[in-house]
């Protein structure tokens, strides 16, 4: 089968690899669509970050070379002898977060986590073999494209849970990439009434409006802190940092009201400089989030299927597997108007 295999920094090759046999507790998924995540792009440009190279880690089952891709959907083609809850032909989304699974889910999320597609072979391939409990059935009304969006949308839903977004809240989101746009959609679904999104790209801000933003601000043209504090009478209830740079961390705190919450959602490629007195002087609370619990993942599937979360507008392009380097990673690097690029794994096969 064909797969996009990571060998090192800026070295991903589409090549022939063997289809892995199912272990007794595993299923083989014929992959339909796989999304390119910001973490995939980080790994391509700057890795290894998540992909284990030389550390003796229990989750380092697929050290480089490794097939990337953790946002994916498909159809079960084969099941192992011990598989009980799914069958051949089931349409599924993959829950890619790996953990020790020994604690309550809110804590287990942070207990030894890594990801399918970063610690073991993932979904940028025609087929992917995973343990049964890493697949979730898709409702009939959900498309495979929406199935591939479950994972990044669950990140946004978890972020809104961590921030405690509730009916009537005012929120600010710094960064209108795919996760920032999906946070806007999740905040709208949670009941926020004022959803302010800030970014440097007019194209991305337009995309944020499609996903639920009520106000957009170009950070390069206006003083976003002054604008947001003025329009919210002193600050938002919850702010989300989804850009991953120093200036937006500080801005997100500055636009949050006293005792409000600032949520860090980004993965940072570099260290930043920041003074804790900014929090102490403002009374703002700060938290962070990565990934999602199993409960959130299942809820996200249902919210998308019911129409409560309308996420399709985040898709800006669909490409074939053979195009992933130039029209996937390359385009995301060159063209900041791109949001979520999906790889149509089976197209042309």
CSV table of C-alpha atoms in Angstrom, one decimal:
chain,number,residue,atom,x,y,z
A,1,UNK,CA,0.0,0.0,0.0
A,2,UNK,CA,1.0,3.6,-0.4
A,3,UNK,CA,1.8,5.7,2.8
A,4,UNK,CA,3.3,9.1,3.6
A,5,UNK,CA,6.3,8.2,5.8
A,6,UNK,CA,8.2,10.7,8.0
A,7,UNK,CA,12.0,10.1,8.0
A,8,UNK,CA,13.1,13.4,9.4
A,9,UNK,CA,12.9,17.2,9.2
A,10,UNK,CA,11.4,18.1,5.8
A,11,UNK,CA,11.7,14.5,4.7
A,12,UNK,CA,8.3,12.9,4.1
A,13,UNK,CA,8.1,10.3,1.3
A,14,UNK,CA,5.1,8.7,-0.3
A,15,UNK,CA,6.2,5.1,-0.8
A,16,UNK,CA,5.1,1.5,-0.7
A,17,UNK,CA,4.9,-0.1,2.8
A,18,UNK,CA,3.5,-3.4,4.0
A,19,UNK,CA,-0.1,-3.7,5.2
A,20,UNK,CA,0.1,-4.7,8.9
A,21,UNK,CA,-1.7,-7.8,10.1
A,22,UNK,CA,-4.4,-7.4,12.8
A,23,UNK,CA,-3.5,-8.5,16.3
A,24,UNK,CA,-6.4,-10.2,18.1
A,25,UNK,CA,-7.6,-6.9,19.6
A,26,UNK,CA,-7.1,-4.8,16.5
A,27,UNK,CA,-9.0,-3.7,13.5
A,28,UNK,CA,-7.7,-2.7,10.0
A,29,UNK,CA,-9.3,0.5,8.7
A,30,UNK,CA,-9.4,1.4,5.0
A,31,UNK,CA,-8.7,5.1,5.4
A,32,UNK,CA,-11.0,7.5,3.6
A,33,UNK,CA,-9.9,11.0,4.6
A,34,UNK,CA,-7.0,12.3,6.8
A,35,UNK,CA,-6.6,15.9,7.9
A,36,UNK,CA,-3.2,17.6,8.1
A,37,UNK,CA,-2.9,18.9,11.6
A,38,UNK,CA,-0.7,21.8,12.8
A,39,UNK,CA,1.3,19.3,14.8
A,40,UNK,CA,2.0,17.4,11.6
A,41,UNK,CA,3.2,20.6,10.0
A,42,UNK,CA,5.4,21.3,13.0
A,43,UNK,CA,6.8,17.8,12.8
A,44,UNK,CA,7.5,18.2,9.0
A,45,UNK,CA,9.2,21.6,9.4
A,46,UNK,CA,11.0,21.2,12.8
A,47,UNK,CA,10.7,17.6,14.0
A,48,UNK,CA,11.3,15.4,15.8
A,49,UNK,CA,8.9,17.0,18.3
A,50,UNK,CA,6.4,14.2,19.2
A,51,UNK,CA,7.8,11.4,17.0
A,52,UNK,CA,10.1,9.3,19.2
A,53,UNK,CA,13.6,8.8,17.8
A,54,UNK,CA,15.9,7.3,20.4
A,55,UNK,CA,14.1,7.3,23.8
A,56,UNK,CA,13.0,4.0,25.3
A,57,UNK,CA,9.3,4.9,25.7
A,58,UNK,CA,6.4,2.4,25.9
A,59,UNK,CA,4.5,4.3,23.3
A,60,UNK,CA,7.5,4.4,20.9
A,61,UNK,CA,6.1,1.5,18.9
A,62,UNK,CA,6.7,3.2,15.6
A,63,UNK,CA,10.0,5.1,15.7
A,64,UNK,CA,11.0,6.8,12.6
A,65,UNK,CA,10.5,6.0,9.8
A,66,UNK,CA,6.8,6.4,10.7
A,67,UNK,CA,3.6,6.9,8.8
A,68,UNK,CA,2.0,10.2,10.0
A,69,UNK,CA,-1.6,11.2,10.3
A,70,UNK,CA,-3.9,11.2,13.3
A,71,UNK,CA,-7.1,13.0,12.1
A,72,UNK,CA,-8.8,10.3,10.0
A,73,UNK,CA,-11.9,8.3,9.2
A,74,UNK,CA,-12.6,5.2,7.2
A,75,UNK,CA,-14.2,1.8,7.0
A,76,UNK,CA,-13.3,-1.3,9.0
A,77,UNK,CA,-12.0,-4.0,6.6
A,78,UNK,CA,-10.8,-6.7,9.0
A,79,UNK,CA,-11.2,-7.4,12.7
A,80,UNK,CA,-9.1,-9.5,15.0
A,81,UNK,CA,-10.3,-12.6,16.8
A,82,UNK,CA,-11.0,-10.8,20.1
A,83,UNK,CA,-12.8,-7.8,18.6
A,84,UNK,CA,-16.4,-7.6,19.9
A,85,UNK,CA,-18.0,-4.2,19.5
A,86,UNK,CA,-17.3,-3.3,15.8
A,87,UNK,CA,-17.5,-5.3,12.6
A,88,UNK,CA,-16.4,-5.3,9.0
A,89,UNK,CA,-18.1,-2.5,7.1
A,90,UNK,CA,-18.5,-0.1,10.1
A,91,UNK,CA,-17.7,3.5,9.3
A,92,UNK,CA,-15.5,4.9,12.0
A,93,UNK,CA,-13.5,7.9,13.2
A,94,UNK,CA,-10.2,7.2,15.0
A,95,UNK,CA,-9.5,8.3,18.5
A,96,UNK,CA,-5.8,8.7,18.2
A,97,UNK,CA,-4.7,9.8,21.7
A,98,UNK,CA,-2.7,7.1,23.4
A,99,UNK,CA,-2.4,7.0,27.2
A,100,UNK,CA,-1.8,4.6,30.1
A,101,UNK,CA,-5.5,4.3,30.7
A,102,UNK,CA,-5.1,3.8,34.4
A,103,UNK,CA,-6.8,6.9,35.8
A,104,UNK,CA,-10.0,8.9,35.5
A,105,UNK,CA,-10.2,10.3,32.0
A,106,UNK,CA,-9.5,14.0,32.9
A,107,UNK,CA,-6.2,12.9,34.4
A,108,UNK,CA,-5.5,10.0,32.1
A,109,UNK,CA,-5.4,12.4,29.2
A,110,UNK,CA,-2.1,13.7,30.6
A,111,UNK,CA,-0.7,10.3,31.7
A,112,UNK,CA,1.9,9.2,29.2
A,113,UNK,CA,0.0,10.5,26.2
A,114,UNK,CA,1.1,10.4,22.6
A,115,UNK,CA,-0.8,9.9,19.4
A,116,UNK,CA,-1.4,7.4,16.6
A,117,UNK,CA,0.4,8.9,13.7
A,118,UNK,CA,3.1,10.3,15.9
A,119,UNK,CA,4.1,7.3,18.1
A,120,UNK,CA,2.8,4.5,15.9
A,121,UNK,CA,1.8,4.4,12.2
A,122,UNK,CA,-1.2,6.5,11.4
A,123,UNK,CA,-3.6,7.5,8.8
A,124,UNK,CA,-1.7,9.0,5.9
A,125,UNK,CA,-1.9,5.5,4.3
A,126,UNK,CA,-4.4,3.4,2.4
A,127,UNK,CA,-4.8,1.2,5.5
A,128,UNK,CA,-4.2,1.6,9.2
A,129,UNK,CA,-4.3,-1.1,11.9
A,130,UNK,CA,-5.3,0.1,15.4
A,131,UNK,CA,-6.7,-1.4,18.6
A,132,UNK,CA,-10.5,-1.8,18.7
A,133,UNK,CA,-11.0,0.8,21.4
A,134,UNK,CA,-9.4,3.5,19.3
A,135,UNK,CA,-12.3,3.5,16.8
A,136,UNK,CA,-15.7,5.2,17.2
A,137,UNK,CA,-18.6,4.4,14.9
A,138,UNK,CA,-19.9,7.3,12.8
A,139,UNK,CA,-23.6,7.9,12.5
A,140,UNK,CA,-25.1,7.3,9.1
A,141,UNK,CA,-25.7,11.0,8.5
A,142,UNK,CA,-22.0,11.9,8.9
A,143,UNK,CA,-19.7,12.0,5.9
A,144,UNK,CA,-16.2,10.7,6.0
A,145,UNK,CA,-14.9,14.3,5.6
A,146,UNK,CA,-16.8,15.2,8.8
A,147,UNK,CA,-15.4,12.0,10.4
A,148,UNK,CA,-11.9,13.3,9.7
A,149,UNK,CA,-12.8,16.6,11.4
A,150,UNK,CA,-13.9,14.9,14.7
A,151,UNK,CA,-10.4,14.9,16.1
A,152,UNK,CA,-9.5,18.6,15.7
A,153,UNK,CA,-13.1,19.6,16.6
A,154,UNK,CA,-12.8,17.6,19.8
A,155,UNK,CA,-9.7,19.7,20.7
A,156,UNK,CA,-11.8,22.8,20.3
A,157,UNK,CA,-14.7,21.4,22.4
A,158,UNK,CA,-12.3,20.3,25.1
A,159,UNK,CA,-10.8,23.9,25.1
A,160,UNK,CA,-14.3,25.4,25.6
A,161,UNK,CA,-15.0,22.9,28.5
A,162,UNK,CA,-11.7,23.8,30.1
A,163,UNK,CA,-12.6,27.5,29.8
A,164,UNK,CA,-16.0,27.0,31.2
A,165,UNK,CA,-17.8,28.7,28.3
A,166,UNK,CA,-21.5,29.0,29.0
A,167,UNK,CA,-24.6,30.6,27.6
A,168,UNK,CA,-24.3,34.4,27.2
A,169,UNK,CA,-20.5,34.5,27.6
A,170,UNK,CA,-18.2,36.8,25.7
A,171,UNK,CA,-15.1,35.2,24.3
A,172,UNK,CA,-12.0,36.2,22.4
A,173,UNK,CA,-9.9,33.9,20.2
A,174,UNK,CA,-6.3,34.8,19.2
A,175,UNK,CA,-5.5,32.8,16.0
A,176,UNK,CA,-7.8,32.0,13.2
A,177,UNK,CA,-6.1,28.8,12.0
A,178,UNK,CA,-8.2,25.6,11.8
A,179,UNK,CA,-8.2,25.1,15.6
A,180,UNK,CA,-9.0,28.8,16.3
A,181,UNK,CA,-11.9,28.6,13.8
A,182,UNK,CA,-13.2,25.4,15.4
A,183,UNK,CA,-13.0,27.0,18.8
A,184,UNK,CA,-15.3,29.7,17.5
A,185,UNK,CA,-17.7,27.0,16.3
A,186,UNK,CA,-17.5,25.2,19.6
A,187,UNK,CA,-18.0,28.4,21.6
A,188,UNK,CA,-21.1,29.2,19.6
A,189,UNK,CA,-22.5,25.7,20.2
A,190,UNK,CA,-21.8,26.2,23.9
A,191,UNK,CA,-23.8,29.4,24.0
A,192,UNK,CA,-21.3,32.2,23.7
A,193,UNK,CA,-23.0,35.3,22.3
A,194,UNK,CA,-20.0,37.5,21.5
A,195,UNK,CA,-17.2,35.6,19.7
A,196,UNK,CA,-14.3,37.9,18.8
A,197,UNK,CA,-11.5,36.4,16.7
A,198,UNK,CA,-8.1,38.1,16.0
A,199,UNK,CA,-5.6,37.3,13.3
A,200,UNK,CA,-3.2,38.9,10.8
A,201,UNK,CA,-4.8,37.3,7.8
A,202,UNK,CA,-8.0,38.7,6.3
A,203,UNK,CA,-8.7,35.4,4.6
A,204,UNK,CA,-8.5,33.5,7.9
A,205,UNK,CA,-10.7,36.0,9.6
A,206,UNK,CA,-13.3,35.5,6.8
A,207,UNK,CA,-13.1,31.8,7.5
A,208,UNK,CA,-13.6,32.5,11.2
A,209,UNK,CA,-16.9,34.3,10.4
A,210,UNK,CA,-18.1,31.2,8.6
A,211,UNK,CA,-17.4,29.1,11.7
A,212,UNK,CA,-19.2,31.4,14.2
A,213,UNK,CA,-17.2,34.6,14.9
A,214,UNK,CA,-19.4,37.6,15.5
A,215,UNK,CA,-16.6,40.1,15.3
A,216,UNK,CA,-13.2,39.8,13.6
A,217,UNK,CA,-10.2,42.1,14.2
A,218,UNK,CA,-7.0,42.3,12.2
A,219,UNK,CA,-4.2,42.4,14.8
A,220,UNK,CA,-1.9,44.2,12.3
A,221,UNK,CA,-4.3,47.1,11.7
A,222,UNK,CA,-5.9,47.8,15.1
A,223,UNK,CA,-5.0,47.7,18.8
A,224,UNK,CA,-6.9,44.5,19.6
A,225,UNK,CA,-6.6,44.9,23.3
A,226,UNK,CA,-8.1,48.4,23.3
A,227,UNK,CA,-10.8,47.4,20.9
A,228,UNK,CA,-11.9,44.3,22.8
A,229,UNK,CA,-11.8,45.9,26.2
A,230,UNK,CA,-13.9,48.8,24.8
A,231,UNK,CA,-16.5,46.6,23.1
A,232,UNK,CA,-16.9,44.2,26.1
A,233,UNK,CA,-17.0,46.9,28.8
A,234,UNK,CA,-13.7,45.8,30.4
A,235,UNK,CA,-12.9,42.3,29.1
A,236,UNK,CA,-14.2,38.9,28.0
A,237,UNK,CA,-15.3,36.0,30.1
A,238,UNK,CA,-12.9,33.6,28.4
A,239,UNK,CA,-10.0,34.1,26.0
A,240,UNK,CA,-8.3,31.5,24.0
A,241,UNK,CA,-4.7,31.6,22.8
A,242,UNK,CA,-4.5,29.6,19.6
A,243,UNK,CA,-1.6,31.2,17.8
A,244,UNK,CA,1.4,30.0,19.8
A,245,UNK,CA,3.4,33.2,20.0
A,246,UNK,CA,4.4,35.5,22.8
A,247,UNK,CA,2.4,38.5,21.8
A,248,UNK,CA,-0.9,36.7,21.7
A,249,UNK,CA,-0.4,35.1,25.1
A,250,UNK,CA,0.0,38.6,26.6
A,251,UNK,CA,-2.9,40.0,24.6
A,252,UNK,CA,-5.2,37.1,25.6
A,253,UNK,CA,-4.6,37.8,29.3
A,254,UNK,CA,-5.0,41.6,28.7
A,255,UNK,CA,-8.5,41.2,27.2
A,256,UNK,CA,-9.8,38.9,29.9
A,257,UNK,CA,-11.9,40.4,32.7
A,258,UNK,CA,-10.8,40.1,36.3
A,259,UNK,CA,-11.3,36.5,37.5
A,260,UNK,CA,-12.0,35.5,33.9
A,261,UNK,CA,-10.2,32.5,32.3
A,262,UNK,CA,-7.5,32.4,29.6
A,263,UNK,CA,-7.0,29.1,27.9
A,264,UNK,CA,-3.8,28.1,26.1
A,265,UNK,CA,-4.6,25.8,23.3
A,266,UNK,CA,-1.5,26.2,21.1
A,267,UNK,CA,1.5,24.0,20.8
A,268,UNK,CA,4.5,26.2,21.1
A,269,UNK,CA,7.5,25.6,18.8
A,270,UNK,CA,9.7,27.9,20.9
A,271,UNK,CA,10.1,29.3,24.4
A,272,UNK,CA,8.5,32.7,25.2
A,273,UNK,CA,9.3,35.4,27.7
A,274,UNK,CA,6.4,36.3,30.0
A,275,UNK,CA,6.1,38.0,33.4
A,276,UNK,CA,3.7,36.3,35.9
A,277,UNK,CA,2.8,39.7,37.4
A,278,UNK,CA,0.5,40.2,34.4
A,279,UNK,CA,-1.7,37.6,36.0
A,280,UNK,CA,-1.2,38.8,39.6
A,281,UNK,CA,-2.2,42.3,38.7
A,282,UNK,CA,-5.2,41.4,36.7
A,283,UNK,CA,-6.8,38.5,38.6
A,284,UNK,CA,-7.1,36.5,35.4
A,285,UNK,CA,-6.9,32.7,35.8
A,286,UNK,CA,-5.0,30.7,33.3
A,287,UNK,CA,-5.3,27.1,32.2
A,288,UNK,CA,-4.2,24.9,29.3
A,289,UNK,CA,-5.5,22.0,27.3
A,290,UNK,CA,-4.3,19.5,24.8
A,291,UNK,CA,-6.4,16.8,23.0
A,292,UNK,CA,-9.6,15.7,24.7
A,293,UNK,CA,-11.2,13.0,26.8
A,294,UNK,CA,-13.1,10.0,25.4
A,295,UNK,CA,-16.3,11.6,26.6
A,296,UNK,CA,-15.6,14.8,24.7
A,297,UNK,CA,-14.7,12.8,21.5
A,298,UNK,CA,-18.0,10.9,21.6
A,299,UNK,CA,-19.9,14.1,22.3
A,300,UNK,CA,-18.2,15.8,19.4
A,301,UNK,CA,-19.3,13.1,17.0
A,302,UNK,CA,-22.9,13.5,18.1
A,303,UNK,CA,-22.8,17.3,18.0
A,304,UNK,CA,-21.5,17.3,14.4
A,305,UNK,CA,-24.0,14.6,13.4
A,306,UNK,CA,-26.9,16.6,14.8
A,307,UNK,CA,-25.8,19.9,13.2
A,308,UNK,CA,-25.1,21.6,16.5
A,309,UNK,CA,-21.5,21.9,15.3
A,310,UNK,CA,-21.2,23.0,11.7
A,311,UNK,CA,-17.6,22.3,10.8
A,312,UNK,CA,-17.5,21.7,7.1
A,313,UNK,CA,-16.5,25.3,6.3
A,314,UNK,CA,-13.1,24.8,7.9
A,315,UNK,CA,-12.1,22.6,4.9
A,316,UNK,CA,-10.3,24.7,2.3
A,317,UNK,CA,-8.8,22.0,0.1
A,318,UNK,CA,-8.8,18.2,-0.7
A,319,UNK,CA,-5.7,16.6,-2.2
A,320,UNK,CA,-4.5,13.2,-3.1
A,321,UNK,CA,-1.9,11.3,-1.0
A,322,UNK,CA,0.8,11.7,-3.6
A,323,UNK,CA,0.4,15.5,-3.3
A,324,UNK,CA,0.9,15.7,0.4
A,325,UNK,CA,4.3,17.2,0.5
A,326,UNK,CA,3.9,20.0,-2.1
A,327,UNK,CA,0.1,20.6,-1.9
A,328,UNK,CA,-0.2,19.8,1.7
A,329,UNK,CA,2.7,20.7,3.9
A,330,UNK,CA,4.1,23.1,1.3
A,331,UNK,CA,0.9,24.9,0.7
A,332,UNK,CA,0.2,25.3,4.4
A,333,UNK,CA,3.6,26.9,4.7
A,334,UNK,CA,3.2,29.2,1.7
A,335,UNK,CA,-0.4,30.1,1.9
A,336,UNK,CA,-1.8,31.3,5.2
A,337,UNK,CA,-5.3,31.5,3.8
A,338,UNK,CA,-5.5,27.7,4.0
A,339,UNK,CA,-7.3,26.2,6.9
A,340,UNK,CA,-7.9,22.5,7.0
A,341,UNK,CA,-6.5,20.4,4.1
A,342,UNK,CA,-7.9,16.9,3.9
A,343,UNK,CA,-6.1,14.1,2.1
A,344,UNK,CA,-8.5,12.0,0.1
A,345,UNK,CA,-6.6,8.7,0.6
A,346,UNK,CA,-8.5,6.5,-1.8
A,347,UNK,CA,-8.9,9.0,-4.7
A,348,UNK,CA,-7.4,7.7,-7.9
A,349,UNK,CA,-7.1,4.1,-6.5
